[in-house]
Coordinates of C-alpha atoms and ligand atoms in Angstrom, one line a residue:
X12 CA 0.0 0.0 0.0
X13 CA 1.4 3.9 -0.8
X14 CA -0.6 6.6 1.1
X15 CA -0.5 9.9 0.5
X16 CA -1.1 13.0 2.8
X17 CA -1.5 15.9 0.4
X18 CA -2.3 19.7 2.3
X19 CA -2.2 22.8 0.5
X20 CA 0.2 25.1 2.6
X21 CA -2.5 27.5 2.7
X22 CA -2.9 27.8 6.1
X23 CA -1.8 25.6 9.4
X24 CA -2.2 22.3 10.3
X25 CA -5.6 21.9 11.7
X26 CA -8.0 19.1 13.2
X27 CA -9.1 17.4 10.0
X28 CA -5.7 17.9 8.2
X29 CA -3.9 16.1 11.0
X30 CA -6.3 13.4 11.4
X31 CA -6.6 12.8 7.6
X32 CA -2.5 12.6 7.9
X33 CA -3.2 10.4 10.8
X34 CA -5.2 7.6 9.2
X35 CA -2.8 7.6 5.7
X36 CA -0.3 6.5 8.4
X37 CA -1.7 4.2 10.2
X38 CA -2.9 2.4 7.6
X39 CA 0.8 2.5 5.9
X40 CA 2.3 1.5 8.8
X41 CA -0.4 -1.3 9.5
X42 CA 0.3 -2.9 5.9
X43 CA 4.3 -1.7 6.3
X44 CA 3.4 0.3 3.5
X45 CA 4.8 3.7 2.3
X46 CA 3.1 7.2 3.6
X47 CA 4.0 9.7 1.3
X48 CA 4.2 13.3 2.2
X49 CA 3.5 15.9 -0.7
X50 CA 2.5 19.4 -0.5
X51 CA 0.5 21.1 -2.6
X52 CA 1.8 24.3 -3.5
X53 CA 0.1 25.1 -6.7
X54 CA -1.9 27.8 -5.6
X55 CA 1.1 30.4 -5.6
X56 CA -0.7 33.2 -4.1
X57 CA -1.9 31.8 -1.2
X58 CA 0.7 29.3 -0.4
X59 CA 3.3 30.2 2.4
X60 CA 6.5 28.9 3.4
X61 CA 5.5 29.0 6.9
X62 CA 2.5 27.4 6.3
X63 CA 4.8 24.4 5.1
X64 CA 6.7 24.5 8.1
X65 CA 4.0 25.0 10.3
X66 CA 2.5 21.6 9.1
X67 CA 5.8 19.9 9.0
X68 CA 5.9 20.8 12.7
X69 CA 3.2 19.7 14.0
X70 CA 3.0 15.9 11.7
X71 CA 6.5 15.9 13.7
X72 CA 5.0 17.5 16.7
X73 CA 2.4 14.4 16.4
X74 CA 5.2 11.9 15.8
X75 CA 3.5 10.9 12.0
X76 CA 6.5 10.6 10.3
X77 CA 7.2 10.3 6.4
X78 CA 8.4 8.3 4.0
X79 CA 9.5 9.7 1.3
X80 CA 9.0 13.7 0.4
X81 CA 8.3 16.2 1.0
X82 CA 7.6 16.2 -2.8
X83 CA 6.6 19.4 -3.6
X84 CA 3.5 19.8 -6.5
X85 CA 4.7 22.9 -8.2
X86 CA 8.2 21.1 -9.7
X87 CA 5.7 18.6 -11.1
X88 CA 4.6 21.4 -13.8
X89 CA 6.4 20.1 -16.8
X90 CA 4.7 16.5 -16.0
X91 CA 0.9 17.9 -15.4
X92 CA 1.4 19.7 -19.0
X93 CA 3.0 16.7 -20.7
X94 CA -0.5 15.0 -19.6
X95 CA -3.0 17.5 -20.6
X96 CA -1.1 17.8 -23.8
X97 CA -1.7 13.8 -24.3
X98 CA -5.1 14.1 -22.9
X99 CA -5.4 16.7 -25.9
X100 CA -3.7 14.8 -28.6
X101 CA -5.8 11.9 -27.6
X102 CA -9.0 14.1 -28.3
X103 CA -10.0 13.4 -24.8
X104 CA -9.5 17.3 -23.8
X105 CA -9.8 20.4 -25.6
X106 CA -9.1 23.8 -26.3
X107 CA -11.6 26.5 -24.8
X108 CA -10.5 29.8 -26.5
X109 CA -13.6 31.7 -24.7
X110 CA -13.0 35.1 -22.8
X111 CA -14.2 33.7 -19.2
X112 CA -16.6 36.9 -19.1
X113 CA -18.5 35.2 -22.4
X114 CA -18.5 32.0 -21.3
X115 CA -20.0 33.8 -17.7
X116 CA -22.6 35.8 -20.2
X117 CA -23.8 32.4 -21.8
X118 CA -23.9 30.8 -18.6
X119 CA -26.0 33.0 -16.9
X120 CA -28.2 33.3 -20.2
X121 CA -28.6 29.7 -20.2
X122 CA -29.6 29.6 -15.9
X123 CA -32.1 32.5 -17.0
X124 CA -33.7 30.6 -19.5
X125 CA -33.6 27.2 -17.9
X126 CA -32.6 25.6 -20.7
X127 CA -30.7 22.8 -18.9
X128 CA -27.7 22.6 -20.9
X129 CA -25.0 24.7 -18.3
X130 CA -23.3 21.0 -18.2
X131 CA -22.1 21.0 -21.6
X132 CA -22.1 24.5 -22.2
X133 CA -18.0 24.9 -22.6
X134 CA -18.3 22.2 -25.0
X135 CA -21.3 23.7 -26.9
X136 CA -19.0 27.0 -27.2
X137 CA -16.0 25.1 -28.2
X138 CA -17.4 23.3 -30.7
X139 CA -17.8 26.5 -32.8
X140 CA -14.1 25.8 -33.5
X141 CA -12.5 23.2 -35.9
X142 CA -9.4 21.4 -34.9
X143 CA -7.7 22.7 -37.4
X144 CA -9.0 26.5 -36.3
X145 CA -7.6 25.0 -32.1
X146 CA -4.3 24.0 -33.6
X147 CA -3.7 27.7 -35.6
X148 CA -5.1 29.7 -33.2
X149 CA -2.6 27.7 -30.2
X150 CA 0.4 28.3 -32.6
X151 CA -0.6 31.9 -33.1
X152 CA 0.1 31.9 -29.5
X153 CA -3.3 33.0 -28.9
X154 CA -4.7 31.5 -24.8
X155 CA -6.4 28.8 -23.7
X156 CA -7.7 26.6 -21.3
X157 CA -7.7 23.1 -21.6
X158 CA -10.8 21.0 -20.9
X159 CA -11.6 17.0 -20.1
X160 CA -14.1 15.9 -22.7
X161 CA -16.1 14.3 -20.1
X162 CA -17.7 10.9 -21.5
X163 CA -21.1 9.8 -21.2
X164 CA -22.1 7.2 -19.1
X165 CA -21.7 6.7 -14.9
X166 CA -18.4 7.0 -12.8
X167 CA -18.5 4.2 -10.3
X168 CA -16.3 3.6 -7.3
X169 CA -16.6 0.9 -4.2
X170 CA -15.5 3.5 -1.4
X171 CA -13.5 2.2 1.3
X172 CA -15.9 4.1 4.0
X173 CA -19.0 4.7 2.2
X174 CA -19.2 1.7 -0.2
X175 CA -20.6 1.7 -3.7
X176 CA -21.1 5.0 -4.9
X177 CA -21.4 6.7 -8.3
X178 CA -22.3 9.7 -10.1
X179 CA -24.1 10.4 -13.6
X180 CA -22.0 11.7 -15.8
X181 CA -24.0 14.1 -17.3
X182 CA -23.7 16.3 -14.1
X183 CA -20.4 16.5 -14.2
X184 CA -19.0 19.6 -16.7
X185 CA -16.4 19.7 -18.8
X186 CA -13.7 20.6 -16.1
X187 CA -10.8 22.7 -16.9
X188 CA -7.6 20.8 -16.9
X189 CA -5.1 23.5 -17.5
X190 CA -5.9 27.4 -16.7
X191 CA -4.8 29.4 -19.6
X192 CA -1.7 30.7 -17.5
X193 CA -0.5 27.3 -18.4
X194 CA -1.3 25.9 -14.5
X195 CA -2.6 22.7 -13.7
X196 CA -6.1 23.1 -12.3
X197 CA -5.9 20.5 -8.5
X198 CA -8.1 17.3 -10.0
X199 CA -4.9 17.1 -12.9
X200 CA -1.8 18.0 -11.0
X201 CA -3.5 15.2 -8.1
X202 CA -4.4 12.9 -10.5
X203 CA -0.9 13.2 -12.2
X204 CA 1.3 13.5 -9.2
X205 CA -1.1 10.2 -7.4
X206 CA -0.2 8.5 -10.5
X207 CA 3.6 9.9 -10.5
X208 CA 3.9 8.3 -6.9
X209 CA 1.8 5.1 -7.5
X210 CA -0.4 6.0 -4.8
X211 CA -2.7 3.2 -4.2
X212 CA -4.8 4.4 -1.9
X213 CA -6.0 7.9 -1.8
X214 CA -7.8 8.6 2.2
X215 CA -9.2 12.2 2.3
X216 CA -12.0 14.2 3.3
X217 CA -15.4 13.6 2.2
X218 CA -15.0 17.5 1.2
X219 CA -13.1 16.2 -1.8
X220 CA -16.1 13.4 -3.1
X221 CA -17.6 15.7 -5.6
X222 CA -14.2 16.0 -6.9
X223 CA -13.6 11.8 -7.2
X224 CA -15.7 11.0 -10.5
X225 CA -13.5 13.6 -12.2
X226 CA -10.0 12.3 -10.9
X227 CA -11.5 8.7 -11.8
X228 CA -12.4 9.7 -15.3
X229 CA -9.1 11.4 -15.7
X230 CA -6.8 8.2 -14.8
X231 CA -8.8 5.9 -17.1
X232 CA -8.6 8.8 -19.9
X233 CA -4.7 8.8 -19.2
X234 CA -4.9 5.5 -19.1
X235 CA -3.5 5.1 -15.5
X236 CA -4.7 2.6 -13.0
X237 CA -7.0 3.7 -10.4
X238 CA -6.6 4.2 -6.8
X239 CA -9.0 3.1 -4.3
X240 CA -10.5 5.9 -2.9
X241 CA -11.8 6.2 1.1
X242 CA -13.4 9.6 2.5
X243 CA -13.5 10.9 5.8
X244 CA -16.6 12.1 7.5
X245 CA -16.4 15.7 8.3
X246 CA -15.9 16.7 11.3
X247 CA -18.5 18.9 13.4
X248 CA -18.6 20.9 16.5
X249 CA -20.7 19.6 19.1
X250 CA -23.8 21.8 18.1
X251 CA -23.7 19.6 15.0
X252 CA -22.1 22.4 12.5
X253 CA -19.0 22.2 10.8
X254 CA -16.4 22.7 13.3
X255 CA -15.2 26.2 13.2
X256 CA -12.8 28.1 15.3
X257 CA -15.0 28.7 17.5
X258 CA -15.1 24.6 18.7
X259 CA -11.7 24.6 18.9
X260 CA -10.6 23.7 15.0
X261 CA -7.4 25.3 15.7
X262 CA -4.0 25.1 14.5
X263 CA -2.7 21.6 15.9
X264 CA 0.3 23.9 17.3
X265 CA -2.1 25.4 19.7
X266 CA -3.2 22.4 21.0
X267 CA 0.9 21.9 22.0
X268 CA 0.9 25.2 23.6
X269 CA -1.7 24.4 25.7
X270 CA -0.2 21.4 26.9
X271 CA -1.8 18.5 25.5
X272 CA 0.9 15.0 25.2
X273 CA 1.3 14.0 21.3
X274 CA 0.0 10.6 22.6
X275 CA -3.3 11.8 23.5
X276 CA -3.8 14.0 20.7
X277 CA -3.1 10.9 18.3
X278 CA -5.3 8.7 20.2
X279 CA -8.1 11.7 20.5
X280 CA -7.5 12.6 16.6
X281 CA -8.1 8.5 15.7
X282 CA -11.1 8.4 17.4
X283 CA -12.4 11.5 15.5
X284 CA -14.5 9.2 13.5
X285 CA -13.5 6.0 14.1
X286 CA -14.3 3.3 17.0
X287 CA -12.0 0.1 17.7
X288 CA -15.8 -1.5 18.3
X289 CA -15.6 -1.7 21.7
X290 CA -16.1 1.2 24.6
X291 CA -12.0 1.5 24.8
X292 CA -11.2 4.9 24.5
X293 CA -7.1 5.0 25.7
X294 CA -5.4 3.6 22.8
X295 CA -2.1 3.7 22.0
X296 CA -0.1 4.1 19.0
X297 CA 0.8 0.4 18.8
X298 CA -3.0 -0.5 20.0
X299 CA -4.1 2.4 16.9
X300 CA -1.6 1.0 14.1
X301 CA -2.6 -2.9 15.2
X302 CA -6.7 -2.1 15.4
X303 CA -7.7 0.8 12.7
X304 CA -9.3 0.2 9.9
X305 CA -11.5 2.1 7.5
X306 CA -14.3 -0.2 7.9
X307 CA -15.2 0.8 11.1
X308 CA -15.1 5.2 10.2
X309 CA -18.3 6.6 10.3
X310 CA -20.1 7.6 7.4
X311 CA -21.6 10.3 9.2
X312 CA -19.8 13.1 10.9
X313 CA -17.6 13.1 13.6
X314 CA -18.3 15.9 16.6
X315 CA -15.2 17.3 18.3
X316 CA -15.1 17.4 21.8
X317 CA -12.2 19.5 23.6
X318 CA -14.0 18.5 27.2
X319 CA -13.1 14.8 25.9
X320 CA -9.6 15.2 24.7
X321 CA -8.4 17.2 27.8
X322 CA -9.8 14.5 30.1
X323 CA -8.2 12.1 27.7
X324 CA -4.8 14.3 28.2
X325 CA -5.3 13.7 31.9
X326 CA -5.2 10.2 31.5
X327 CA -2.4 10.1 30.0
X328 CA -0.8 12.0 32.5
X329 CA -2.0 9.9 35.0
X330 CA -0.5 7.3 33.7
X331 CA 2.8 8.6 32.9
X332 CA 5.6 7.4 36.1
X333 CA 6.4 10.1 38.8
X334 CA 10.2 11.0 37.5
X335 CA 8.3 11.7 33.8
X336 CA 5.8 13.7 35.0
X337 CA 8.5 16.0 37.5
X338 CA 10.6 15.8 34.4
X339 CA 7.6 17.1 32.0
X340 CA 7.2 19.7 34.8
X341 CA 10.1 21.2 35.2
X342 CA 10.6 21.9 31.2
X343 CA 7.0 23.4 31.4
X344 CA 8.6 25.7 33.9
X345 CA 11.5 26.9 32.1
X346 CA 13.9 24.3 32.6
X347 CA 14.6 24.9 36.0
X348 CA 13.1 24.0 39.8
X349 CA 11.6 27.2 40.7
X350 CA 9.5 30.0 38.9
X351 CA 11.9 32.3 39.2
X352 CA 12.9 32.7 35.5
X353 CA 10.9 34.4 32.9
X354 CA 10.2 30.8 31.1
X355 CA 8.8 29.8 34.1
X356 CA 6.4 33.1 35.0
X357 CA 5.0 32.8 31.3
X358 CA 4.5 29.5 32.1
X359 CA 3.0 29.6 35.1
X360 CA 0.6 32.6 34.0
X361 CA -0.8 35.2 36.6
X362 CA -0.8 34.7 40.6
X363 CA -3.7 33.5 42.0
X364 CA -4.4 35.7 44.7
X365 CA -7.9 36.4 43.4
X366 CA -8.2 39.4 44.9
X367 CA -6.9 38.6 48.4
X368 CA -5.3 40.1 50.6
X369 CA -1.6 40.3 50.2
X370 CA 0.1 37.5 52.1
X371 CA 3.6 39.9 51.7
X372 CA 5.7 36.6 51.9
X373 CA 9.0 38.2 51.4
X374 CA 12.1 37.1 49.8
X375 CA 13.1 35.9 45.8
X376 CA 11.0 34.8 43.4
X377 CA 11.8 31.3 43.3
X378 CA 11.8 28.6 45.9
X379 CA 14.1 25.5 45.6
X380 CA 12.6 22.7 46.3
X381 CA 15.0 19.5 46.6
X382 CA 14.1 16.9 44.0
X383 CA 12.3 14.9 46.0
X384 CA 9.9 17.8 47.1
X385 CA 9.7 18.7 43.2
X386 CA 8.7 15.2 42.6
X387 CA 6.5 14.4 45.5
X388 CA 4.9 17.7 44.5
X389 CA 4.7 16.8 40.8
X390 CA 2.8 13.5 42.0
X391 CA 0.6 15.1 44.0
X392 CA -0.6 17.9 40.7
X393 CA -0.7 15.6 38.2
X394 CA -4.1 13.1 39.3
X395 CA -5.7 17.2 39.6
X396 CA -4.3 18.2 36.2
X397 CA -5.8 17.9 32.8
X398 CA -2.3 19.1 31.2
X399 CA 1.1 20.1 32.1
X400 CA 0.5 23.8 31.8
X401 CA -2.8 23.5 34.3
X402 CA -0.1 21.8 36.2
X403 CA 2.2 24.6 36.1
X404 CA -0.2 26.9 37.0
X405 CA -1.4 24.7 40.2
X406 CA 2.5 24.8 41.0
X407 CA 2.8 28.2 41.9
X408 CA 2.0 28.2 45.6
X409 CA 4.8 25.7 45.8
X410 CA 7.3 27.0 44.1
X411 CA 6.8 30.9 44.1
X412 CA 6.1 33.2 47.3
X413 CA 2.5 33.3 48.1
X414 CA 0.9 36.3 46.3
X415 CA -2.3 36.3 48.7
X416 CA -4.9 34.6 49.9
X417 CA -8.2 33.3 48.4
X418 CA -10.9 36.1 49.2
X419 CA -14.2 34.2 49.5
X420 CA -12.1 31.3 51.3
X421 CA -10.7 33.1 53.7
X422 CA -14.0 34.6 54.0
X423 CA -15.5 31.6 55.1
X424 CA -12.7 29.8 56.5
X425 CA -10.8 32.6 58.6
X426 CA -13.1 35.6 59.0
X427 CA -16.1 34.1 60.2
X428 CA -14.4 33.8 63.4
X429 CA -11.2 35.5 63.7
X430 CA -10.2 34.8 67.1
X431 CA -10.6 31.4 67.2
X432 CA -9.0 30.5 63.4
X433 CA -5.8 32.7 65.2
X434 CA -6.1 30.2 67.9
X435 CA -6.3 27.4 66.0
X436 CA -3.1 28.3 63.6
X437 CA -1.3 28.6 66.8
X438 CA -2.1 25.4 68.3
X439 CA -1.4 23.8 65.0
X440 CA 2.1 25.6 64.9
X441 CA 2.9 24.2 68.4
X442 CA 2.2 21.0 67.3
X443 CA 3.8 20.7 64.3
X444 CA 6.9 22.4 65.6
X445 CA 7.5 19.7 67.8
X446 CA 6.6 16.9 64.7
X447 CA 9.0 15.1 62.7
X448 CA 8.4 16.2 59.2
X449 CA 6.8 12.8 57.7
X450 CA 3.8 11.9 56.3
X451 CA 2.8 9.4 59.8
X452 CA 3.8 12.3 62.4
X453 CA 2.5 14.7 60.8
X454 CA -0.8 13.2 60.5
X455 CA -1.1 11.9 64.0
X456 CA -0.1 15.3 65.4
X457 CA -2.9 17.1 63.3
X458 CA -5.8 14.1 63.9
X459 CA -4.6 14.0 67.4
X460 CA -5.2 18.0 67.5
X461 CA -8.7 17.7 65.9
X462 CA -9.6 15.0 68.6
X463 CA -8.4 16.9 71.4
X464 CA -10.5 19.9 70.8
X465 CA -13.7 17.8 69.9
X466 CA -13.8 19.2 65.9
X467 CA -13.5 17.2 62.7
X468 CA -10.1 17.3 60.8
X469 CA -11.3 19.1 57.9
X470 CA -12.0 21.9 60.4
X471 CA -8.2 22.3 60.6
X472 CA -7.3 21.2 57.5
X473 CA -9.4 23.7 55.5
X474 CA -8.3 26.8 57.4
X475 CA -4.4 25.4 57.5
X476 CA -4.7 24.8 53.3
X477 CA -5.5 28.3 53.3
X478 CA -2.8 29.5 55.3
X479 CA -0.1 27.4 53.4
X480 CA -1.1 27.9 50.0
X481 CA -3.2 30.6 49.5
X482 CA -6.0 28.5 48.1
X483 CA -9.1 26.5 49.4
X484 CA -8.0 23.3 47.0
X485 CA -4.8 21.7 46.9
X486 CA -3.6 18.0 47.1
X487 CA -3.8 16.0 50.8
X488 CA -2.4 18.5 53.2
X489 CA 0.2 16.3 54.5
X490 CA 2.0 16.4 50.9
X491 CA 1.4 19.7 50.9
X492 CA 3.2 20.1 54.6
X493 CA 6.3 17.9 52.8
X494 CA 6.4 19.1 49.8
X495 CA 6.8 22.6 51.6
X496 CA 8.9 21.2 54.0
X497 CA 9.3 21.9 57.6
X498 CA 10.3 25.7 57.4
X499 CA 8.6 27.2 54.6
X500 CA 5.4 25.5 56.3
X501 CA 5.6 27.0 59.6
X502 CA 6.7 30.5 58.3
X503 CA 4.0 30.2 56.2
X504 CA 1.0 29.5 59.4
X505 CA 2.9 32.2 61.5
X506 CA 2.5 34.6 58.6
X507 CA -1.0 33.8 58.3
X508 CA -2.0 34.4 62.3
X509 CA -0.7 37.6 61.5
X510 CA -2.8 38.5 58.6
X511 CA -6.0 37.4 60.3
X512 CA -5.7 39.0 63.4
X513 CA -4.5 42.0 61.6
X514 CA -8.1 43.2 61.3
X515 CA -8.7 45.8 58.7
Ligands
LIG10 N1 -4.6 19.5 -1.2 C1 -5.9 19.0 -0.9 C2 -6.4 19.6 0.3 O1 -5.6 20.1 1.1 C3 -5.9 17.5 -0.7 C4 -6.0 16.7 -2.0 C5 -6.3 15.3 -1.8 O2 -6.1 14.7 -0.7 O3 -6.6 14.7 -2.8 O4 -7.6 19.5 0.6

């Protein structure tokens, strides 16, 4: 099998370019067949070079690699000429000599009067011309398009997704082949390049089915075998529309910055319109490139849903060992421990204080945590994370000074009773003082405290969350107590007694 994945670098890689990519490959590398990678750069005004890198990146990105190319479309000029010039001498094409605004005229005459005929209207205005009138006029150098003399008869085709399907060829009008700049129009130069590459199997879009009966028509005219052709349903956002920006159809690149894995995106992408039959949604590559197969794509659309493929992310962080994940974290922080750098603080995004008051923790930027705090603190994120820049973000407390305090939680876990919450931090500073700093101790001392004064833990713990990191959620509060460690934790109650009984 040779597979093709064919994008115009017209704009970025997006949703349904990358998962179009995505099934060419794992089919190839199912049937350890070839995926071919060619770029279709015959639109010359709207094709960018960093449109080609752009999608480059992210099949990399992905980890969809390539075969052979990237084989660019525009150096195959001299070779989509050669054929329309056969298809001419063949007298399957000809030459259309008409002014596009009187062929636009005639059209619109022929709409207007419902005559019926729009199909074969080229051919009706062509035919005013004798060959040996084409050949002069040509050699007088005067222009031309070239257009397929489409046949009568029905263009047939057993899709690999959709099954048998066909097309009248009546409806189909005499195409242009090649524009009278002397450019191949997209069904030639795909038809010739497919051809150029042996492609066997051409997996696209169902965007592109209109445009099959004519590529069919086109090999048997050149006399080249045909493909087998599967199309893609299209993809929709979830209020059944075609999925627009607006859904998320964004460039695969932003997807990366956001921090979604390459694994999870391939296995979200694969299920984009195909099941494995069963209810299994985490597949991986080697589970995708064993199981996939265009029997089982929908024929209908496929709905995008971001909700799915970040909790889909999450599962994959989930699963990912503790040294990957602190690893994972600390380049999503800039490469090093703390937030201190500027990699880090984009990273990390704005502090959280949420309008609280200021918890004026002094001192630099950054706090050093040892690598087993960084870890244990990674661990602790990553079940509470959907990706690794959420994770960075619900880093901060640990690894940056506290910039404040939660409003509405310290409303309700601090103000409501100042006195007593002052209290409370203090006798939960004695204790832990005088506690070896591991996860047993530490719990005993702080159960042992809720016993003694006749509350429920959560009554400490929620007030003591607060004080140490600013927020009303975190992970257990004894890995919060180690990640901090013994010092930064205690600083961190003290500082808090202060702030609440400094009433304002
Ligand atoms: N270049 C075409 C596109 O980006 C794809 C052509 C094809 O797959 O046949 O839609």
């Amino acid at each position: 099998m040779r597979l093709r994945f064919a994008p115009s670098p017209t704009g970025y890689l997006h949703v349904g370019g990358a998962r179009t990519a995505l099934f060419n490959w794992l089919l190839a590398r199912q049937a350890g067949g070839a995926f071919v990678l060619r770029v279709e750069d015959t639109d010359r005004d709207r094709s960018r070079p960093e449109h080609v890198d752009a999608i480059l990146g992210g099949l990399s990105w992905l980890g969809i690699d390539w075969d052979e190319g990237p084989v660019f479309q525009a150096d195959g000029l001299a070779r989509h000429r050669r054929d329309a010039e056969q298809l001419l001498d063949a007298g399957r094409a000809y030459r259309d000599f008409t002014a596009r605004e009187d062929f636009e005229r005639a059209r619109d005459a022929a709409v207007a009067a419902g005559t019926g005929t729009v199909a074969r209207l080229a051919r009706e205005m062509a035919a005013a011309v004798s060959p040996e009138e084409s050949h002069r006029r040509a050699a007088a150098g005067e222009p031309f398009a070239v257009r397929f003399l489409v046949p009568p008869g029905t263009t047939e085709w057993h899709d690999l997704v959709h099954g048998r399907m066909g097309f009248d060829n009546g409806e189909i009008d005499d195409f242009v082949i090649l524009r009278s700049d002397g450019t191949p129009t997209y069904n030639l130069a795909v038809v010739s390049d497919d051809g150029a590459m042996a492609i066997t199997h051409v997996v696209r879009g169902d965007d592109h089915i209109s445009n099959t009966p004519k590529q069919i028509l086109l090999y048997e005219a050149l006399g080249a075998p045909v493909p087998s052709f599967g199309h893609l349903p299209l993809i929709l956002g979830p209020d059944g529309k075609r999925l627009s920006k607006r859904h998320g159809a964004r460039a695969i690149e932003a997807f990366e910055a956001e921090g979604v894995l390459p694994d999870a995106m391939v296995n979200f992408l694969a299920l984009l319109g195909w099941s494995p039959g069963t209810d299994e949604e985490l597949l991986s590559r080697d589970d995708l490139i064993e199981r996939f197969s265009l029997e089982r794509v929908l024929k209908k659309g496929a709905v995008f849903d971001a909700a799915k493929l970040f909790w889909m992310n999450g599962q994959y962080i989930a699963r990912m060992g503790a040294g990957e994940v602190a690893a994972m974290l600390r380049g999503m922080l800039g490469g090093v421990g703390g937030a201190g750098d500027d990699a880090g603080r984009a990273a990390v995004g704005p502090g959280e204080g949420g309008g609280g008051a200021g918890a004026g923790e002094p001192g630099p930027d950054a706090i050093p945590l040892d690598d087993a705090a960084f870890e244990r603190m990674a661990t602790a994120l990553a079940p509470r994370s959907r990706t690794f820049v959420e994770m960075a973000r619900l880093a901060r407390p640990y690894i940056a000074p506290l910039d404040g305090y939660d409003a509405k939680a310290a409303r309700k876990s601090w103000y409501r009773d100042r006195a007593g919450t002052a209290e409370l931090l203090r006798a939960v500073l004695d204790g832990l003082a005088s506690t070896a700093w591991e996860a047993e101790p530490l719990e005993a001392a702080l159960r042992g405290l809720a016993a003694e004064r006749g509350v429920g833990a959560g009554k400490i713990f929620q007030p003591l969350r607060l004080a140490l990191t600013g927020l009303p959620a975190s992970p257990g509060i004894f890995d919060v107590l180690l990640i901090l460690g013994r010092e930064r934790s205690l600083r961190r109650v003290g500082r808090a007694i202060a702030h609440i009984e400094d009433d304002p």
